[in-house]
Coordinates of C-alpha atoms in Angstrom, one line a residue:
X1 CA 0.0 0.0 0.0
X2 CA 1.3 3.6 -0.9
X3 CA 2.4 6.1 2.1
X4 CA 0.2 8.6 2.4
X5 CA 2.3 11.8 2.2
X6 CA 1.4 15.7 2.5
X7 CA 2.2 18.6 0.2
X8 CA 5.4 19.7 2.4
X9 CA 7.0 16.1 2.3
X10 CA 6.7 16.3 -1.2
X11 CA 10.2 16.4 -3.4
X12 CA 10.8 19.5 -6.2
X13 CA 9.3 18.9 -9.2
X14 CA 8.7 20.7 -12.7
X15 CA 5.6 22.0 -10.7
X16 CA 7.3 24.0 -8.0
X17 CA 9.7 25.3 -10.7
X18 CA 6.3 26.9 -12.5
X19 CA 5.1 28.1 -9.3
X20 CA 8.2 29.5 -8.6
X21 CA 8.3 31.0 -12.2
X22 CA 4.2 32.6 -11.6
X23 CA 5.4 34.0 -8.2
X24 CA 8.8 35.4 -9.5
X25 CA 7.2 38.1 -11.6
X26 CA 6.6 40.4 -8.7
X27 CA 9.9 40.1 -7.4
X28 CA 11.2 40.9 -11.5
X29 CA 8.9 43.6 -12.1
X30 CA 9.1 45.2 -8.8
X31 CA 13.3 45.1 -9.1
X32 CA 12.5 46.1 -12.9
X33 CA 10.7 49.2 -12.6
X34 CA 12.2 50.7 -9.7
X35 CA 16.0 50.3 -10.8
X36 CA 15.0 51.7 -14.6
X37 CA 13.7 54.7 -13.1
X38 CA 17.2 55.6 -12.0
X39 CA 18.3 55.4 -15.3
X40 CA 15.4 57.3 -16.8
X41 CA 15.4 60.0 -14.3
X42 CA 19.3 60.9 -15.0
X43 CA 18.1 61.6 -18.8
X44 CA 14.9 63.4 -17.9
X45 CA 16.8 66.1 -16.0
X46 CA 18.4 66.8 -18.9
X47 CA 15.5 67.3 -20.8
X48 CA 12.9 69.0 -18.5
X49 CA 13.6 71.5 -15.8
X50 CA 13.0 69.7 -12.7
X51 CA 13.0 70.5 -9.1
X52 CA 14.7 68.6 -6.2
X53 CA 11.2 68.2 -5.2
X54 CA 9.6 66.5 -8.6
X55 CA 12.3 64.5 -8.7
X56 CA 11.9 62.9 -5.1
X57 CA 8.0 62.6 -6.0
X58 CA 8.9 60.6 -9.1
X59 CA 11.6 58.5 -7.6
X60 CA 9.2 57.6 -4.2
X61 CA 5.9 57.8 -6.3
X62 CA 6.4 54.1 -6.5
X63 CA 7.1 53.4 -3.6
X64 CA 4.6 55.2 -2.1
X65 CA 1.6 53.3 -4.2
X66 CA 3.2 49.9 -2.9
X67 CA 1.9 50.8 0.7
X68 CA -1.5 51.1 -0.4
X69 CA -1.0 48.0 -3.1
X70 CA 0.2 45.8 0.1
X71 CA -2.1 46.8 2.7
X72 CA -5.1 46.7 0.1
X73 CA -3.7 43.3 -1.7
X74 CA -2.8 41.6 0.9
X75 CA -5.8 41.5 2.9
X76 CA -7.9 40.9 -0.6
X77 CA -6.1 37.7 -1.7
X78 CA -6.6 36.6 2.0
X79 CA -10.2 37.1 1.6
X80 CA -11.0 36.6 -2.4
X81 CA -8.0 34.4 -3.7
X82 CA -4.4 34.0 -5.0
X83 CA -5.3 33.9 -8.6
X84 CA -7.8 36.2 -9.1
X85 CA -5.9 39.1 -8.1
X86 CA -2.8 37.8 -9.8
X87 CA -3.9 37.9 -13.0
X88 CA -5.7 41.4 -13.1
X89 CA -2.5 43.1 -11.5
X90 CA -0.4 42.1 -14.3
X91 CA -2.7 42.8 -17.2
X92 CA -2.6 46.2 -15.2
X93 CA 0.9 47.1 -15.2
X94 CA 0.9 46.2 -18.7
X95 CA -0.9 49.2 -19.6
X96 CA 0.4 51.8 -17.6
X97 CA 3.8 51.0 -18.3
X98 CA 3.0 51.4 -21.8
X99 CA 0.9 55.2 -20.9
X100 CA 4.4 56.2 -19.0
X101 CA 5.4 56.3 -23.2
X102 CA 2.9 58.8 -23.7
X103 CA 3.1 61.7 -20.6
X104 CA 4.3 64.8 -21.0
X105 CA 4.1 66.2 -17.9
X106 CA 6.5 64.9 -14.9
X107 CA 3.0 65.5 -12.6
X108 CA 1.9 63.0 -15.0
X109 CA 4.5 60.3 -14.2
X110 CA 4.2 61.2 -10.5
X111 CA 0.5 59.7 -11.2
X112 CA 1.2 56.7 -13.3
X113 CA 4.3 55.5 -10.9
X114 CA 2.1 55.9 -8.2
X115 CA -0.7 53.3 -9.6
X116 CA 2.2 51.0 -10.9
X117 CA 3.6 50.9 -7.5
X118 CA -0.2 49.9 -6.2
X119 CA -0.3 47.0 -8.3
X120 CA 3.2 45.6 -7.2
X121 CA 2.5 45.8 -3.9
X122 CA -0.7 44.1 -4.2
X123 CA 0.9 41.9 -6.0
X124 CA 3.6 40.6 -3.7
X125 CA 1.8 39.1 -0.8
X126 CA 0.0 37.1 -3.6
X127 CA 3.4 35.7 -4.5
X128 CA 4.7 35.4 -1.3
X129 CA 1.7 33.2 -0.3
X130 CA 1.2 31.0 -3.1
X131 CA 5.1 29.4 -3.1
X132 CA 4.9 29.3 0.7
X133 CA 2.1 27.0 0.3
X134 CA 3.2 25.0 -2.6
X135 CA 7.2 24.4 -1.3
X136 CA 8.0 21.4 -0.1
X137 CA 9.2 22.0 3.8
X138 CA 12.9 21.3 3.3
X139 CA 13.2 23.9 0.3
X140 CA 10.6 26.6 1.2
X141 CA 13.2 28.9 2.9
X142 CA 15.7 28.8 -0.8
X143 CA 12.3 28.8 -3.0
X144 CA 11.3 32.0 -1.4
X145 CA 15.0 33.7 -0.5
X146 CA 14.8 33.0 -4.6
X147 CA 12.5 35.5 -5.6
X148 CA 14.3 37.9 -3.6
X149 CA 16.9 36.7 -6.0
X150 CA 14.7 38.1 -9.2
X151 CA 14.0 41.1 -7.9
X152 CA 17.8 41.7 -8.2
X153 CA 17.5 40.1 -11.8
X154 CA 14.9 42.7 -12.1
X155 CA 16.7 45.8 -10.7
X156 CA 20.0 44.6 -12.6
X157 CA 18.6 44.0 -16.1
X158 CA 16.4 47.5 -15.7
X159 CA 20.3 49.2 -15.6
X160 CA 21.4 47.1 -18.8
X161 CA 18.5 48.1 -20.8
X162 CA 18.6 51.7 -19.5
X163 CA 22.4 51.5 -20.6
X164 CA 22.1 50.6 -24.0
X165 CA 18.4 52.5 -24.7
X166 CA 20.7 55.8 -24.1
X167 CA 21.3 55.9 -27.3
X168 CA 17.6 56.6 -28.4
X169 CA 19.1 59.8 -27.5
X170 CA 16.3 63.2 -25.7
X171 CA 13.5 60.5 -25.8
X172 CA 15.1 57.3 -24.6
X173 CA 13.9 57.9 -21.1
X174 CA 10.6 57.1 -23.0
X175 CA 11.7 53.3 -23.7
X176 CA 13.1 52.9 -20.7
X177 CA 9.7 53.6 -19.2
X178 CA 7.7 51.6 -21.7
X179 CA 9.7 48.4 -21.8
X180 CA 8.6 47.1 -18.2
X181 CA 4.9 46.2 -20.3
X182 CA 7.1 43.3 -22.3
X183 CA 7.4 41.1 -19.0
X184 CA 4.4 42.2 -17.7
X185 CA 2.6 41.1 -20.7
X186 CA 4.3 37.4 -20.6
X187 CA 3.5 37.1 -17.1
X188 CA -0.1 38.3 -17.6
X189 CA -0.8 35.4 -20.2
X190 CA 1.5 32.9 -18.3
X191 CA -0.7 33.4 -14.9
X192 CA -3.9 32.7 -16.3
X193 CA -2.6 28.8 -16.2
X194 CA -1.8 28.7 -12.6
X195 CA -3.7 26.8 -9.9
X196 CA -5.7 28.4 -6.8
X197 CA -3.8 27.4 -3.6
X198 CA -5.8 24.3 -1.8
X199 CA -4.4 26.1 1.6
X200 CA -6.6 28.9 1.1
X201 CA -9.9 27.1 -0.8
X202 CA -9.8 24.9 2.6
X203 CA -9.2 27.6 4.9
X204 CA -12.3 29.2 3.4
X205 CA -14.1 25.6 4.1
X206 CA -13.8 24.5 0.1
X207 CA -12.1 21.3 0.9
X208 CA -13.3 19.7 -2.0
X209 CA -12.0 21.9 -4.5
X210 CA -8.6 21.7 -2.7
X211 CA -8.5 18.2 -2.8
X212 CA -8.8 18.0 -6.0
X213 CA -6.2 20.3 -6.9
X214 CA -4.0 18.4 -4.8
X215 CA -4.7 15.2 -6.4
X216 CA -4.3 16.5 -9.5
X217 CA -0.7 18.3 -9.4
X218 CA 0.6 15.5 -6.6
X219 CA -1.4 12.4 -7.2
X220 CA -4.3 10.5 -5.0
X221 CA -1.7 9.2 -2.8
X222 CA -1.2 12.9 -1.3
X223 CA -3.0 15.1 1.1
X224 CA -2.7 18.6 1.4
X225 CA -1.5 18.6 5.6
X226 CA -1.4 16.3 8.9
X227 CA -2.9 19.1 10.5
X228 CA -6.3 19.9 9.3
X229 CA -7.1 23.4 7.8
X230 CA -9.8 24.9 10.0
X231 CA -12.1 27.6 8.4
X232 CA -11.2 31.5 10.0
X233 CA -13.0 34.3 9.0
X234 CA -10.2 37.0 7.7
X235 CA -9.9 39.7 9.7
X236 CA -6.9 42.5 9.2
X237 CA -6.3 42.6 12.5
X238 CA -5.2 39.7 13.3
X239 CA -1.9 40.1 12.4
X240 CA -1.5 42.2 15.4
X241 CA -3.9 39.6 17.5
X242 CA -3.2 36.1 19.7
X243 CA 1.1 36.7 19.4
X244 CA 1.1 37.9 16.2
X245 CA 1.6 41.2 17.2
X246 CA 5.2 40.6 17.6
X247 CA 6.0 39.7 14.7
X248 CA 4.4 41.7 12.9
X249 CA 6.6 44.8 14.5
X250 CA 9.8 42.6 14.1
X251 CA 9.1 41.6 9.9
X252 CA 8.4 45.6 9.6
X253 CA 11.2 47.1 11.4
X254 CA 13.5 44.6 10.0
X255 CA 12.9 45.3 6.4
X256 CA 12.6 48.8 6.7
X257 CA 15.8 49.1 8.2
X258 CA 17.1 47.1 5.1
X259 CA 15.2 48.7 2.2
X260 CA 15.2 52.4 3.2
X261 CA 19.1 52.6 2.3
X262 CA 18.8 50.2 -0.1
X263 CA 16.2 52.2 -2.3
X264 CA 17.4 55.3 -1.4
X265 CA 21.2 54.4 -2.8
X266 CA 19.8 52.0 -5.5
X267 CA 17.7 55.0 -6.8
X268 CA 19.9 57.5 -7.2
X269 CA 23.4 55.1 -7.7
X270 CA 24.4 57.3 -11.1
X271 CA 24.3 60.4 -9.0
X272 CA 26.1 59.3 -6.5
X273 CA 28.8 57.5 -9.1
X274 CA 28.6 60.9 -10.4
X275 CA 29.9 62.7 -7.1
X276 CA 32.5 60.6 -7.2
X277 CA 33.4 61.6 -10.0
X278 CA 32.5 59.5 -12.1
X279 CA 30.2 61.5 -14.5
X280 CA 31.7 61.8 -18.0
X281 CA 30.1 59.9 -20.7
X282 CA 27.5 57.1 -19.2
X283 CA 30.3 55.2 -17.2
X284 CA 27.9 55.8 -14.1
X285 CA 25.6 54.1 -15.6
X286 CA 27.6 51.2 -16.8
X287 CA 29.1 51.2 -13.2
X288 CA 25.4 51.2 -12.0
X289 CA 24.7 47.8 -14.2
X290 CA 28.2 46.3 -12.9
X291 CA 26.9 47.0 -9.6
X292 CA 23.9 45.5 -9.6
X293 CA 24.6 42.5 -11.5
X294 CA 27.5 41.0 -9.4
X295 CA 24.7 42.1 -6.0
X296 CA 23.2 38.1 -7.5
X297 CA 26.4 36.4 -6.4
X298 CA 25.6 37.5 -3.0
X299 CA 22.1 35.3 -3.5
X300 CA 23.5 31.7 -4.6
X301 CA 25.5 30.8 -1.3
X302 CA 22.5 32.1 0.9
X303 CA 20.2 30.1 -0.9
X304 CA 22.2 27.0 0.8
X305 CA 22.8 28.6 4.1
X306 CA 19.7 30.0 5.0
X307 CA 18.3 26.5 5.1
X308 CA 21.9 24.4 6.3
X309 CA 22.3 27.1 9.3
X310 CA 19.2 28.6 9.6
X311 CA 17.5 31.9 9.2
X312 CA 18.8 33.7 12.2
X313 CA 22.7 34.1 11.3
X314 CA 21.7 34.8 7.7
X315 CA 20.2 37.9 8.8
X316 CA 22.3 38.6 11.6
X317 CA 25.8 38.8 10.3
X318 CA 24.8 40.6 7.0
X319 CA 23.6 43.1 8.6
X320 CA 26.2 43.9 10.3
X321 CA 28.7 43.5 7.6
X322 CA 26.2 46.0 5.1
X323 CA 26.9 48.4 8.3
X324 CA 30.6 48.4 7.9
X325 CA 30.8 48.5 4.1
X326 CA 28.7 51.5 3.5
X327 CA 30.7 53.3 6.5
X328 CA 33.8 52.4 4.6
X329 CA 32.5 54.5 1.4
X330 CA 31.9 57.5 3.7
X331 CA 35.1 57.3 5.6
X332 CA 37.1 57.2 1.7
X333 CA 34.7 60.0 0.5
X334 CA 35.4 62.2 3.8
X335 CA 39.2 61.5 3.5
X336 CA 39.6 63.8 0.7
X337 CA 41.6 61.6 -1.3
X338 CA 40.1 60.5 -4.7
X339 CA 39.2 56.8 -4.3
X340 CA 39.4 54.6 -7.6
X341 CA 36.9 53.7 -9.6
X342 CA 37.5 49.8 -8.6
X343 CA 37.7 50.4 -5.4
X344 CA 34.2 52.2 -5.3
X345 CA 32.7 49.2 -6.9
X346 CA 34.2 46.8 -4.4
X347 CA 33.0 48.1 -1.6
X348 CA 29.3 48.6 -3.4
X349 CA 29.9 44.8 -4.4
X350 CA 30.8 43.8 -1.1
X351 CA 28.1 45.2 0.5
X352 CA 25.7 44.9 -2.2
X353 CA 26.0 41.1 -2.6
X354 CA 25.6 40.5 1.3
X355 CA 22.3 42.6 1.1
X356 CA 21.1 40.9 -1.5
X357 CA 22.0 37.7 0.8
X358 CA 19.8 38.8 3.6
X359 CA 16.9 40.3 1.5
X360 CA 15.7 36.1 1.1
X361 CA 14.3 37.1 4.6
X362 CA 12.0 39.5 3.2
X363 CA 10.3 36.7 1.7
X364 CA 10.8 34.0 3.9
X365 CA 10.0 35.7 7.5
X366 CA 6.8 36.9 6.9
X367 CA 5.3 34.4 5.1
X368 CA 6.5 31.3 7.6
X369 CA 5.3 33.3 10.6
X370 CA 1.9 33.8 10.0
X371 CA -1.2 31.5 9.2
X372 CA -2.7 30.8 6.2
X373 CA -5.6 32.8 7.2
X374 CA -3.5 36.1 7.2
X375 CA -0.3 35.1 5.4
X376 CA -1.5 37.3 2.5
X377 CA -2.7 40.9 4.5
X378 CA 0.7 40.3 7.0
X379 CA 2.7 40.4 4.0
X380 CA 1.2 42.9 2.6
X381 CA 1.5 45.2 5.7
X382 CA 4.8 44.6 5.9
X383 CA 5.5 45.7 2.0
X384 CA 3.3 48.6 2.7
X385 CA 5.1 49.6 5.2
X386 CA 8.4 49.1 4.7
X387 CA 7.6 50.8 0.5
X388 CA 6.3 53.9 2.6
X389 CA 9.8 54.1 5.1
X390 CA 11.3 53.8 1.7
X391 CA 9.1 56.2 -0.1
X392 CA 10.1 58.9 2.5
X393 CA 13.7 58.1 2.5
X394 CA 13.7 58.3 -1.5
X395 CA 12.3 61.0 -1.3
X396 CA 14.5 63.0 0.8
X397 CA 17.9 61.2 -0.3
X398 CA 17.9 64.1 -3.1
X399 CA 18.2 66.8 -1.0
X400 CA 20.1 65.1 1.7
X401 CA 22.7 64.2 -0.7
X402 CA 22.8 67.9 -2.4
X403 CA 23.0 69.3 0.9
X404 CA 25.4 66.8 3.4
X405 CA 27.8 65.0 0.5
X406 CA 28.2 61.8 -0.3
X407 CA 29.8 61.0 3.7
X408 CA 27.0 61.9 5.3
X409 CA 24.8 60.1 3.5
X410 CA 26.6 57.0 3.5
X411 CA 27.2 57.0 7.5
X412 CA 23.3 57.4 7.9
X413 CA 22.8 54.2 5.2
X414 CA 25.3 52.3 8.2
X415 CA 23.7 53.4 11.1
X416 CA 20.7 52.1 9.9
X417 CA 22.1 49.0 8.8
X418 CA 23.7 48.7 11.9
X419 CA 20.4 49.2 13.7
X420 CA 18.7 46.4 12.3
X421 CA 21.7 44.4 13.3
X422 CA 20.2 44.7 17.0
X423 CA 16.8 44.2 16.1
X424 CA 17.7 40.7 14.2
X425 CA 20.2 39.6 17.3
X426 CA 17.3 39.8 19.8
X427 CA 14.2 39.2 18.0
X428 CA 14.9 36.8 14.8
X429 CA 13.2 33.6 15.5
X430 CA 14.7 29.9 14.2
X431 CA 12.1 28.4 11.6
X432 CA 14.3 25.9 9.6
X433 CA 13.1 23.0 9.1
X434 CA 9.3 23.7 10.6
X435 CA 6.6 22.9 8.6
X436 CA 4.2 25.8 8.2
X437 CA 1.8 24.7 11.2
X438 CA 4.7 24.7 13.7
X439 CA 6.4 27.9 12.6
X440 CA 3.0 29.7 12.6
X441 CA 2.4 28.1 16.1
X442 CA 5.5 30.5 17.3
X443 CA 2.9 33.1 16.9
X444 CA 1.0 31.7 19.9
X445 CA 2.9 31.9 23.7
X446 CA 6.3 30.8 24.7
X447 CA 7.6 27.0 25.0
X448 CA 9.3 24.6 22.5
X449 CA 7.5 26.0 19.2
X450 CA 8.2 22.6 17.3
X451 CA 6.2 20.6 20.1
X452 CA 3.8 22.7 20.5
X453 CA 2.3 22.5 17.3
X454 CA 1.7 18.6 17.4
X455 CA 0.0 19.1 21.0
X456 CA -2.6 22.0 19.6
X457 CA -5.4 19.8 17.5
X458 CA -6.4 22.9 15.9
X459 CA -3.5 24.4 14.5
X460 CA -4.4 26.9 11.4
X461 CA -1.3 26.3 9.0

């Protein structure tokens, strides 16, 4: 007689790799369109008379829509469905990504960056949600630190295209600003062969529909958990409800402490190339594109630690490490001397490619912690939030910049770095090798979280 096994003891298959593919869009569009508006912005200043101000607005209007999208998303896909949602957002970027062609206006852009930033965010607890509940348990943690991976792929590519589109010339900032509808479209027409997740039709007491999705991607011979998937009525706040509260704070101020500096620098990386003087011709933006691409070998080895040593010293020591780099650059731009080109891009490498290593916890974190009835809205709060923190910071980095130097600015980037290096030391919880019922039974009092969850009858996975 066959074993009866459940969705998390299942191996990797050509399955998870398509799930993985469905749910790595976000991460590719969201790195996509915020790295090529760095690029884009650079050319427009050139071309239309700009004030600090407009140019924070366009550079955070992203951002800024990406709170709404994730507090808004999240909570929907929680309540109406993975795919539904899914599909719509991409069909909607498509479109407004192709209208960024078409303004003439920078208030304009301010408007349509805003509403592409709402469907990102909405976007990414849908993601986040559907390969957490679709991983096997012994490759979740690398299957999710992996589409942190493409929104590097994302950011990266957006500098390459930018870099070789400059040669449209006064209207290539155009392009740039249209070609994010090419992978929206594919993924748009890709998602609409995608499966609900069971986890969620049962949570929502449509176990018979989840069954048979099971069945039909995994076989009869598999079931979707040991635990059983009780029916909870939605409600937003929950996430700050029955322990939840904690980690709720801890997810936020986490990866706000990590994305403020890195959208800020990320945004404005060929301006700050450029105070070092690096501003003839477009070698700041082929240093940009250098950058960025060698920030994905930071990803590879983390995708094999984070799930051989666990999540809490993947997130610990980068931190830390970030903290020193980016001090480094503002020590050798305070110095006075005139630091090498190399040299620069070593020390962006270096911490680049460890940020890059801890950003898997952006996925990983707040989608293990949390039960299936609010995976969706807590990761979607915490992309709100930490998009808005960024939003601010992007939007200010201009000004801070023109007005304190490149020293200043990178000696704030550290001590923020080196702040979330105390928040991970005493408040990162261990969730390797749980299964998503004992991880999310952290969220419920003190005691051995991994026994717990087999002694509560009613866990909610």
């Amino acid at each position: 007689m066959n074993k009866v096994r459940t969705m998390e003891e299942m191996p990797l298959s050509r399955f998870h790799f398509k799930m993985f593919a469905y749910s790595g869009g976000s991460a590719f569009l969201d790195g996509y369109i915020i790295g090529i508006i760095a690029v884009a912005l650079s050319v427009m200043q050139r071309q239309i008379d700009m004030s600090l101000t407009v140019t924070g607005l366009i550079g955070m209007a992203t951002l800024a829509g990406m709170f709404v999208g994730g507090m808004l998303g999240g909570y929907l896909t929680d309540l109406m469905g993975r795919k539904k949602i899914f599909i719509i957002n991409m069909l909607i970027i498509a479109i407004v990504s192709t209208l960024q062609f078409f303004t003439n206006d920078p208030m304009q852009l301010v408007i349509l960056r805003f509403i592409l930033g709402v469907m990102i965010g909405a976007d990414f607890p849908i993601a986040g949600a559907l390969m957490t509940e679709f991983s096997p348990q012994k490759n979740r943690g690398s299957l999710l630190g992996g589409l942190n991976g493409l929104w590097y792929v994302g950011y990266a590519s957006s500098y390459l295209v930018g870099y070789f589109m400059l040669v449209f010339g006064d209207t290539s900032w155009r392009w740039m600003l249209l070609s994010s509808a090419v992978p929206a479209v594919i993924m748009f027409f890709a998602r609409l062969k995608m499966p609900e997740s069971p986890r969620w039709l049962a949570n929502k007491g449509r176990e018979e529909e989840a069954n048979a999705i099971v069945h039909k991607i995994y076989g009869k011979n598999v079931v979707m958990s040991k635990e059983p998937e009780i029916k909870v009525k939605t409600t937003f706040l929950d996430i700050f409800r029955n322990g939840n509260g904690k980690w709720t704070m801890f997810v936020a101020v986490f990866w706000s402490l990590q994305v403020v500096p890195t959208f800020a620098i990320g945004t404005y990386i060929p301006e700050i190339l450029g105070q070092f003087g690096f501003a003839n011709g477009t070698k700041e933006y082929l240093g940009s594109a250098i950058i960025n691409i060698v920030y994905l070998v930071g990803l590879f080895p983390f995708l094999y630690l984070v799930e051989r040593y666990g999540r809490r010293p993947t997130l610990i020591w980068p931190f830390l490490v970030c903290s020193l780099s980016l001090i480094a650059l503002g020590l050798g731009s305070a110095s006075g001397t005139n630091m090498s080109f190399i040299l620069i891009v070593v020390l962006f490498i270096i911490y680049g490619t460890l940020n890059t290593g801890m950003g898997i916890h952006q996925w990983i974190y707040p989608n293990e912690l949390f039960p299936t009835h609010i995976r969706g809205t807590a990761m979607g709060f915490s992309t709100g939030i930490t998009r808005i923190t960024s939003a601010i910071g992007t939007l200010f980095f201009p000004a801070f910049l023109a007005n304190y130097g490149v020293s200043a600015t990178f000696y704030a980037c550290g001590a923020m770095y080196f702040i979330g290096f105390l928040v991970a030391l005493f408040m990162a919880p261990e969730t390797k090798n749980m299964s998503l019922s004992q991880a999310s039974s952290m969220n419920k009092g003190s005691g051995n979280p991994q026994n717990k969850s087999f002694t509560q009858k009613k866990t909610i996975n």
